[in-house]
PDB file of C-alpha atoms in Angstrom:
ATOM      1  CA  UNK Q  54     129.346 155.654 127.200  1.00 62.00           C
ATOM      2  CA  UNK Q  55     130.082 158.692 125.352  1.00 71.00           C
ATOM      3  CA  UNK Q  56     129.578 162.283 125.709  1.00 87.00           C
ATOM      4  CA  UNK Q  57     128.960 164.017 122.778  1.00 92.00           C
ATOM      5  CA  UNK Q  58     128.166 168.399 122.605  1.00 94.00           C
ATOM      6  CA  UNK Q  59     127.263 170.483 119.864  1.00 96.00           C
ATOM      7  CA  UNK Q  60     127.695 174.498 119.367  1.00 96.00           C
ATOM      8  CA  UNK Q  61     125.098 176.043 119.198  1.00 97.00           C
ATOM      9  CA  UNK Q  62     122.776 174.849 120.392  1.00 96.00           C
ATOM     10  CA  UNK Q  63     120.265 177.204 118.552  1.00 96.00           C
ATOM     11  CA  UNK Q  64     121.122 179.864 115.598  1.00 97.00           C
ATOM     12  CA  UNK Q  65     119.206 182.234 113.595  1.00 97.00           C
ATOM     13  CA  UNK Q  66     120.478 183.333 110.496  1.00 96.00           C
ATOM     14  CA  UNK Q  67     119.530 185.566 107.170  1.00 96.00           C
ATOM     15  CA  UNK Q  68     118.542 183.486 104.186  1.00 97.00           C
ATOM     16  CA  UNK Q  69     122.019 183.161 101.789  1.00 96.00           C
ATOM     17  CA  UNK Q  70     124.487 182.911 104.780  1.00 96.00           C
ATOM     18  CA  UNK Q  71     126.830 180.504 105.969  1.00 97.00           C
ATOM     19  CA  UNK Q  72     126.081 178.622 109.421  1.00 97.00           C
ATOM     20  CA  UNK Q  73     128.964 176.324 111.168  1.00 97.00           C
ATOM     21  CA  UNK Q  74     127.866 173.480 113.366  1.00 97.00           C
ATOM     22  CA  UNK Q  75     130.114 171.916 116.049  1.00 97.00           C
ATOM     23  CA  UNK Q  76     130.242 168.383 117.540  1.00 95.00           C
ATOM     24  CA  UNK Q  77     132.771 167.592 120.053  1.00 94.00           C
ATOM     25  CA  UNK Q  78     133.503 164.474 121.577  1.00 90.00           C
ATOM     26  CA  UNK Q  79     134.519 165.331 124.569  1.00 88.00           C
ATOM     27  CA  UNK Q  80     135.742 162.020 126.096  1.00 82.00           C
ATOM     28  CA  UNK Q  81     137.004 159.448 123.843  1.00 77.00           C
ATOM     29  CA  UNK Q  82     138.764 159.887 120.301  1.00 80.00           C
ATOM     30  CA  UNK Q  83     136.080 159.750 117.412  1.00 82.00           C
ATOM     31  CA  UNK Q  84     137.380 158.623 114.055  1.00 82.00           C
ATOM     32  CA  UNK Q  85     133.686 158.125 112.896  1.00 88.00           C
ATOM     33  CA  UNK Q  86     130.699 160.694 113.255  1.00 91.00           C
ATOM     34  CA  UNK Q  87     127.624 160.957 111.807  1.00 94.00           C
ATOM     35  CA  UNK Q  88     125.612 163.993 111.051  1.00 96.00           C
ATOM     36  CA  UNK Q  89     121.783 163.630 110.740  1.00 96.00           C
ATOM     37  CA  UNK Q  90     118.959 166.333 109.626  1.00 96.00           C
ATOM     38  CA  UNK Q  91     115.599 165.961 111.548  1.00 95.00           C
ATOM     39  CA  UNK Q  92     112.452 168.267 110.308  1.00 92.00           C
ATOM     40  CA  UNK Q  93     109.730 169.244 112.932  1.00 88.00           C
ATOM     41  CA  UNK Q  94     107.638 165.941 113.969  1.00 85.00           C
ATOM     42  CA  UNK Q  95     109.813 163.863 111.577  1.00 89.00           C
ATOM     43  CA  UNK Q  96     112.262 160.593 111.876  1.00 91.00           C
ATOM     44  CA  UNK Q  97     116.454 161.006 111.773  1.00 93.00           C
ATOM     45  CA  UNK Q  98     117.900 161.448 108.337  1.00 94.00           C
ATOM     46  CA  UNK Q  99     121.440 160.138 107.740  1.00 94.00           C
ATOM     47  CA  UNK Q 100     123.178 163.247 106.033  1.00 96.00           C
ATOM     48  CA  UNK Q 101     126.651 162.305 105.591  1.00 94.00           C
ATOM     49  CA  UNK Q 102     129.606 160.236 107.730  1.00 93.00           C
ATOM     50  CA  UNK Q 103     132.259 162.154 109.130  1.00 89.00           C
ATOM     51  CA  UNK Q 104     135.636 160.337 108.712  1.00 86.00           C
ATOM     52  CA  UNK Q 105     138.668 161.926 110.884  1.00 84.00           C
ATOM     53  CA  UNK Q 106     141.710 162.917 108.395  1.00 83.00           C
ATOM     54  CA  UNK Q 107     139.708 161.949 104.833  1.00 85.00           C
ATOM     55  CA  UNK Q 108     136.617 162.926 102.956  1.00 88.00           C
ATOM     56  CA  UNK Q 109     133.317 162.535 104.086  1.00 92.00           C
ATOM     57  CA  UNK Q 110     130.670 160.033 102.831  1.00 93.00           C
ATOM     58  CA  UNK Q 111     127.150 161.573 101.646  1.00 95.00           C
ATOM     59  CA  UNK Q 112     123.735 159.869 101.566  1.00 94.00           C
ATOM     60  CA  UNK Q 113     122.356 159.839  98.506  1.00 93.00           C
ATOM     61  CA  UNK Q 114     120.203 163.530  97.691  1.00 94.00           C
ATOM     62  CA  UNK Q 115     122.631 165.086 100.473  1.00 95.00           C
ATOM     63  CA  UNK Q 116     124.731 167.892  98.115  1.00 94.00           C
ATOM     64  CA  UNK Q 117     128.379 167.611  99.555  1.00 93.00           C
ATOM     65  CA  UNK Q 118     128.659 171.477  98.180  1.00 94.00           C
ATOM     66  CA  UNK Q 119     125.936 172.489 100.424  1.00 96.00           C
ATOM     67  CA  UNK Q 120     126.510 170.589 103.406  1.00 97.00           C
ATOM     68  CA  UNK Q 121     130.480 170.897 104.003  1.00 96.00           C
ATOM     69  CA  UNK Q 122     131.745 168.251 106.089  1.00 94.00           C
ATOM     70  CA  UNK Q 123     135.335 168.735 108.149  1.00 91.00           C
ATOM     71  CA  UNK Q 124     136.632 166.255 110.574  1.00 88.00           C
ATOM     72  CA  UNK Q 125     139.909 167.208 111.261  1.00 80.00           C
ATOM     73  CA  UNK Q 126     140.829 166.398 114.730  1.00 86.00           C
ATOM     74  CA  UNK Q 127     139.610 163.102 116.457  1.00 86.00           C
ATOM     75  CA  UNK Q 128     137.496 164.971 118.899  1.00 89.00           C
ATOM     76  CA  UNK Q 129     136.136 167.266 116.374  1.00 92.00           C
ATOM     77  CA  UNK Q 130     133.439 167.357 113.309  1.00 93.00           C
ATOM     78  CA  UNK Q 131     131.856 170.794 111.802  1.00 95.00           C
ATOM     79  CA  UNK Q 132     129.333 170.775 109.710  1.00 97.00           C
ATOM     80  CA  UNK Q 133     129.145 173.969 107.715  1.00 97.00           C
ATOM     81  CA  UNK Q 134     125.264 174.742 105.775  1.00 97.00           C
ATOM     82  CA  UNK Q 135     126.185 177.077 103.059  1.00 97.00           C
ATOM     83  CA  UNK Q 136     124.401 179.889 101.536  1.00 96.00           C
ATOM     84  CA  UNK Q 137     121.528 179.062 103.955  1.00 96.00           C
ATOM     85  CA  UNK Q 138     117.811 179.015 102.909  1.00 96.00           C
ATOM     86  CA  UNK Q 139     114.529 178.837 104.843  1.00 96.00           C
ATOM     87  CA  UNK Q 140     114.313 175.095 103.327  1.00 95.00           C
ATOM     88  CA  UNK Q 141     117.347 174.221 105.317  1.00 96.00           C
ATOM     89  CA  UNK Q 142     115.589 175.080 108.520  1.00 96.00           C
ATOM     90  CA  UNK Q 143     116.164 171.898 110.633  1.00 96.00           C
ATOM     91  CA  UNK Q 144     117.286 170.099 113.955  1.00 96.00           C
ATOM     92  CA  UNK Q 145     120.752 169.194 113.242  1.00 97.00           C
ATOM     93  CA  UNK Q 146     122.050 166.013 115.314  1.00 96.00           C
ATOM     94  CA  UNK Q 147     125.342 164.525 115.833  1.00 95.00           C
ATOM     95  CA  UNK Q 148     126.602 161.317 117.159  1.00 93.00           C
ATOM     96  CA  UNK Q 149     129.505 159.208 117.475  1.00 89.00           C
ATOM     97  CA  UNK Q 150     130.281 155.368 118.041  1.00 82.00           C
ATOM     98  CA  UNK Q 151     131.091 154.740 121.581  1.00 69.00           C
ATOM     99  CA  UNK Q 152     134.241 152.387 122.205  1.00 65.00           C
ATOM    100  CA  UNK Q 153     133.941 148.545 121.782  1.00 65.00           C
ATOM    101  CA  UNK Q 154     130.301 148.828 121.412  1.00 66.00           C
ATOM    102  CA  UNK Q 155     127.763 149.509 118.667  1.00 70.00           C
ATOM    103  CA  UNK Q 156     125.944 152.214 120.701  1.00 78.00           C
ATOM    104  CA  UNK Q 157     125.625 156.035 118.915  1.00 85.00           C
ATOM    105  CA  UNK Q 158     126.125 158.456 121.268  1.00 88.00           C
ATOM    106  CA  UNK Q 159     124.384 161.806 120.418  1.00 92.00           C
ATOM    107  CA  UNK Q 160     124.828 165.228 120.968  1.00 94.00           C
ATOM    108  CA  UNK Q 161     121.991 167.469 121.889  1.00 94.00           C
ATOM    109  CA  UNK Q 162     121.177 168.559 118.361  1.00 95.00           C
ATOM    110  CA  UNK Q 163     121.088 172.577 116.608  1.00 97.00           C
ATOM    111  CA  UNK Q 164     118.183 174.007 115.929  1.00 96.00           C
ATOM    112  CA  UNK Q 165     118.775 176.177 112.440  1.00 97.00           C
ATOM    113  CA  UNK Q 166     116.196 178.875 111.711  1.00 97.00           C
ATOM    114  CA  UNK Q 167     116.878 180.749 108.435  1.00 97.00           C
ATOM    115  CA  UNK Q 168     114.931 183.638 107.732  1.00 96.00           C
TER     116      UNK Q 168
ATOM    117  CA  UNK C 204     116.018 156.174 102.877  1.00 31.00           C
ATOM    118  CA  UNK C 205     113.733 155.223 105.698  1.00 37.00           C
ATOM    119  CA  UNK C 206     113.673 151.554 105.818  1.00 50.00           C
ATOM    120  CA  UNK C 207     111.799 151.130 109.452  1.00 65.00           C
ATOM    121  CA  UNK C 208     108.386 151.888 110.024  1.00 75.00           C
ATOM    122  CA  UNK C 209     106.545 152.027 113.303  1.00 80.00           C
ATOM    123  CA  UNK C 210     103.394 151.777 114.647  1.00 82.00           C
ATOM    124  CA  UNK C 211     101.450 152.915 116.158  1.00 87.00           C
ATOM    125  CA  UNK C 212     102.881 156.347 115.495  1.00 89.00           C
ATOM    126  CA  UNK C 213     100.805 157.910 118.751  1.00 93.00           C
ATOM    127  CA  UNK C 214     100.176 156.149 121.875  1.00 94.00           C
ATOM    128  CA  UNK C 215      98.148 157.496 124.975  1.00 96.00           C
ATOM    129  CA  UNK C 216      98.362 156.105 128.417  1.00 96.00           C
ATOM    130  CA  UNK C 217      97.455 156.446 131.603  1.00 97.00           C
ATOM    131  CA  UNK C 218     100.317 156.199 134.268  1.00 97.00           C
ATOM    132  CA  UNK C 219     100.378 152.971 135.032  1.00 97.00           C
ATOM    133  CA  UNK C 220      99.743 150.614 131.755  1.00 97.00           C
ATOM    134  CA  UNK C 221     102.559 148.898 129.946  1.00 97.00           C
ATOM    135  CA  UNK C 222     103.324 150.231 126.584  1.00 96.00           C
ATOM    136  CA  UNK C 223     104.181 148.749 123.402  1.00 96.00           C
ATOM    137  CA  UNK C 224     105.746 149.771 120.329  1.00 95.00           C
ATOM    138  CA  UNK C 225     106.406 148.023 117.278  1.00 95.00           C
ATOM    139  CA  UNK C 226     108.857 148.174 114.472  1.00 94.00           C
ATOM    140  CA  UNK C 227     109.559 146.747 111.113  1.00 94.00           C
ATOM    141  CA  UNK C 228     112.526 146.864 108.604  1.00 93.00           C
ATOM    142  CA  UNK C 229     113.212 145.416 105.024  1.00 91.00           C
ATOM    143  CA  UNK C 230     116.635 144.528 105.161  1.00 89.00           C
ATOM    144  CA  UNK C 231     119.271 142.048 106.633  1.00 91.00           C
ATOM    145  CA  UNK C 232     120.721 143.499 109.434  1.00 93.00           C
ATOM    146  CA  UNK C 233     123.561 143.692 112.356  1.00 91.00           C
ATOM    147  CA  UNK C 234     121.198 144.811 115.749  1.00 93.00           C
ATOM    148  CA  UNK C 235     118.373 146.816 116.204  1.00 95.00           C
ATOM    149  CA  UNK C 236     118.573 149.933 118.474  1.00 94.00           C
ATOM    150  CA  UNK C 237     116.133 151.531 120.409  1.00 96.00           C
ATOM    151  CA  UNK C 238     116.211 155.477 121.290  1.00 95.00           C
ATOM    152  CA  UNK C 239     114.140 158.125 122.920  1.00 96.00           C
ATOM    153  CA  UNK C 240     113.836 161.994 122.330  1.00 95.00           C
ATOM    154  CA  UNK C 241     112.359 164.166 123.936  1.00 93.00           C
ATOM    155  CA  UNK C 242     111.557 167.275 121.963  1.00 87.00           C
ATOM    156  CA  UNK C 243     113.820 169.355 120.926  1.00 83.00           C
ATOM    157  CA  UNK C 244     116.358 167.358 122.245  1.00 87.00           C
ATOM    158  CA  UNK C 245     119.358 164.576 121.558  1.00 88.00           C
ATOM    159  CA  UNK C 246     118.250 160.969 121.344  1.00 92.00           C
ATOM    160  CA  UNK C 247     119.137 159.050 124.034  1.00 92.00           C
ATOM    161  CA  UNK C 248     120.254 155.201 124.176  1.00 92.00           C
ATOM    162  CA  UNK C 249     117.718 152.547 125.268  1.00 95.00           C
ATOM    163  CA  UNK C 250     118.761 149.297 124.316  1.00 95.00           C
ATOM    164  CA  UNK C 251     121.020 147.209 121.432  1.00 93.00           C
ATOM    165  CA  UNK C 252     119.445 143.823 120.976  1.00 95.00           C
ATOM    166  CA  UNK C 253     121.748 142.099 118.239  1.00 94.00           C
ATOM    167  CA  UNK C 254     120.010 140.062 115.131  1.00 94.00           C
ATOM    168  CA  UNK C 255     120.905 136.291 117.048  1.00 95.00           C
ATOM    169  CA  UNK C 256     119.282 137.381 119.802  1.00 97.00           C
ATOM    170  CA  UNK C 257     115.586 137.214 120.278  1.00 97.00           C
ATOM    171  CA  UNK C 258     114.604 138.942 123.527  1.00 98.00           C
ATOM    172  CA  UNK C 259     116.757 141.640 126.164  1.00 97.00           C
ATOM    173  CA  UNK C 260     115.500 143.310 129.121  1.00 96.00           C
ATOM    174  CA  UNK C 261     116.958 146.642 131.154  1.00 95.00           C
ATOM    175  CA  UNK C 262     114.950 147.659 133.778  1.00 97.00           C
ATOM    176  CA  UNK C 263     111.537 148.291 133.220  1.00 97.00           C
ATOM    177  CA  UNK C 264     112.057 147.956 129.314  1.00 98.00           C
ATOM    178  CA  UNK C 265     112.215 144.629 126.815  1.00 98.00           C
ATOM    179  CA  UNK C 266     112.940 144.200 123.202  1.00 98.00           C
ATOM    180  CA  UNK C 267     112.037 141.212 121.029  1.00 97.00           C
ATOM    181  CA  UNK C 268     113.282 140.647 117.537  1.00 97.00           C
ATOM    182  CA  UNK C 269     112.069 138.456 115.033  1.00 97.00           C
ATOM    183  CA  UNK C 270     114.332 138.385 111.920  1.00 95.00           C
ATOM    184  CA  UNK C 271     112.122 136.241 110.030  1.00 95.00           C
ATOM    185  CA  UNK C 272     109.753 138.208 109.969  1.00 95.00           C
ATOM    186  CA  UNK C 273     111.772 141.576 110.358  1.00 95.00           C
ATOM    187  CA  UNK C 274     109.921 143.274 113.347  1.00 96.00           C
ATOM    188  CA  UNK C 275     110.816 144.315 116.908  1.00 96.00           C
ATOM    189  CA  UNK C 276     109.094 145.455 119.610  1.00 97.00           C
ATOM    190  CA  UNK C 277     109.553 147.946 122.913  1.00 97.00           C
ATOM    191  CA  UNK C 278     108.004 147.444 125.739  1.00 97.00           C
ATOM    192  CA  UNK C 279     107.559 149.620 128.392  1.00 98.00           C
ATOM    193  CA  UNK C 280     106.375 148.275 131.418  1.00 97.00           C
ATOM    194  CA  UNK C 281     104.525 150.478 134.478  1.00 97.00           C
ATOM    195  CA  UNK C 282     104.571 153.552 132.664  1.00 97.00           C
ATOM    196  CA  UNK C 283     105.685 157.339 134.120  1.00 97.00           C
ATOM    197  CA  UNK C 284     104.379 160.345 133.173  1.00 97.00           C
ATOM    198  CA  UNK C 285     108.341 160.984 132.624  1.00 96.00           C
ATOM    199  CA  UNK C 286     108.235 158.358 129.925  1.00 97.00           C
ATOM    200  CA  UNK C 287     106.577 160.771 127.511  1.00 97.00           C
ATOM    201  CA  UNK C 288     108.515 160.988 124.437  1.00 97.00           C
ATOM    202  CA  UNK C 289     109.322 160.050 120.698  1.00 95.00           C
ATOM    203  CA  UNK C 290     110.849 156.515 120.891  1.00 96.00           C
ATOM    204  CA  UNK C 291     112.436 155.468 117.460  1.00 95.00           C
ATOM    205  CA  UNK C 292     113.777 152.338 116.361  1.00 95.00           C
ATOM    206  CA  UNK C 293     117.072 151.970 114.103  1.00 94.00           C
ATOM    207  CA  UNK C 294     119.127 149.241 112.205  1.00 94.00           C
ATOM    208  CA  UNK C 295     122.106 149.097 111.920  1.00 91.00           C
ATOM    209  CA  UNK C 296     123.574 147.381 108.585  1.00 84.00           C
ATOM    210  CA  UNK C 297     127.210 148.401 108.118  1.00 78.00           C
ATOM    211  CA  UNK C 298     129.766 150.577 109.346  1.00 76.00           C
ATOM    212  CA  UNK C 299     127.792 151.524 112.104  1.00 82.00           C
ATOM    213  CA  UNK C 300     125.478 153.151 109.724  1.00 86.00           C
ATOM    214  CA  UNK C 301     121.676 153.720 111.319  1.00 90.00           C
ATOM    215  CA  UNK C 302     118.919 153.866 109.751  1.00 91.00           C
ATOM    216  CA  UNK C 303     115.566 155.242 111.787  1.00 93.00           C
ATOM    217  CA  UNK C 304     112.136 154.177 111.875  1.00 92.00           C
ATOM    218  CA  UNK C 305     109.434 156.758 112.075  1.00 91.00           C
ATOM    219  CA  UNK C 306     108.800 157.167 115.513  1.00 93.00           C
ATOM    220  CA  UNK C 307     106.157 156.775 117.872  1.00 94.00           C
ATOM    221  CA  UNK C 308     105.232 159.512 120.073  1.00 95.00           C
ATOM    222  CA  UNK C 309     104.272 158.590 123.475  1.00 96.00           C
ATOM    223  CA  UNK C 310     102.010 160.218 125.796  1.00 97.00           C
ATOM    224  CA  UNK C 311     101.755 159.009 129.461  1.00 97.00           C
ATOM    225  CA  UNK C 312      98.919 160.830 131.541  1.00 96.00           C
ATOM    226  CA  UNK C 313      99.592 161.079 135.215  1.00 93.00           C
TER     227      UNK C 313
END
């Protein structure tokens, strides 16, 4: 398998300010990640694919300026919520492919509060 | 989009009692995956059963798939009150894409 973490695990922020998500694979090199937006008592939503060294790919009604993608290293993907409103209050979930296998491995998710 | 649906979207059991979850999707796909959450957390890894294969088994869990008529199904077998949980389906299509059912949140009463 594959273990994925994310930092924080919980934030609380001001309505208009920026919040930085992390998600670290911590024991295999992750070209491909996936980022994924869950609202309370609600299914996964596919936000955007993280692609190590290029641009990411965004799900259609996902705004690329809002939700800043960065995959720079292969063990690292941020995902950066700008200019933060209460809408974008959500349980923000990670994963990556595990090696030779089609299994997602997830991290343990970020609960965003904005007030 | 969501392109799985599943039913039923509650389930209450008593310790015990097999349960069983179904899921259906709209498109062609490569496998079907099965996860659990519990709340507030990171969704955990159940099972891959890939689209030529028709039923799989780990432990006290088995998956059946029926691409013709583009439903699968989870079974849970003796359930534990630890078993509570959201269980989701998801299909994969390409480039390891998922895309996740609904959910069905199940309750197991000791």
């Amino acid at each position: 398998g594959a273990v994925v973490s994310q930092h924080p695990s919980r934030v609380i922020c001001k309505s208009g300010t920026s919040v930085k998500i992390e998600c670290r694979s911590l024991d295999f090199q992750a070209t491909t990640m996936f980022w994924y937006r869950q609202f309370p008592k609600q299914s996964l939503m596919l936000m955007a694919t993280s692609n190590e060294g290029s641009k990411a790919t965004y799900e259609q009604g996902v705004e690329k300026d809002k939700f800043l993608i960065n995959h720079a290293s292969l063990t690292l993907s941020t995902l950066t919520v700008t200019s933060a409103h209460p809408e974008d209050s959500s349980f923000y979930i990670c994963s990556t492919v595990g090696r030779g296998d089609y299994t997602q491995y997830f991290g343990p998710g970020t609960r965003l509060t904005v007030l | 989009s969501q392109q799985g649906e599943e039913d039923p979207q509650a389930l209450s059991i008593q310790e015990g009692e097999n349960a069983t979850m179904n899921c259906s999707y709209k498109t062609s796909i490569n496998n079907l995956q099965w996860y659990r959450q519990n709340s507030g957390r990171g969704l955990v890894h159940l099972i891959l059963i890939r689209s030529n294969e028709r039923e799989k088994h780990s432990g006290r869990l088995r998956v059946t798939l029926d691409t013709s008529k583009k439903s699968s199904s989870l079974l849970i077998t003796a359930s534990r009150a630890a078993d509570t949980a959201s269980y989701f389906c998801a299909t994969e299509t390409s480039g390891s894409r998922l895309t996740f059912g609904e959910g069905t949140q199940l309750t197991v009463n000791p």
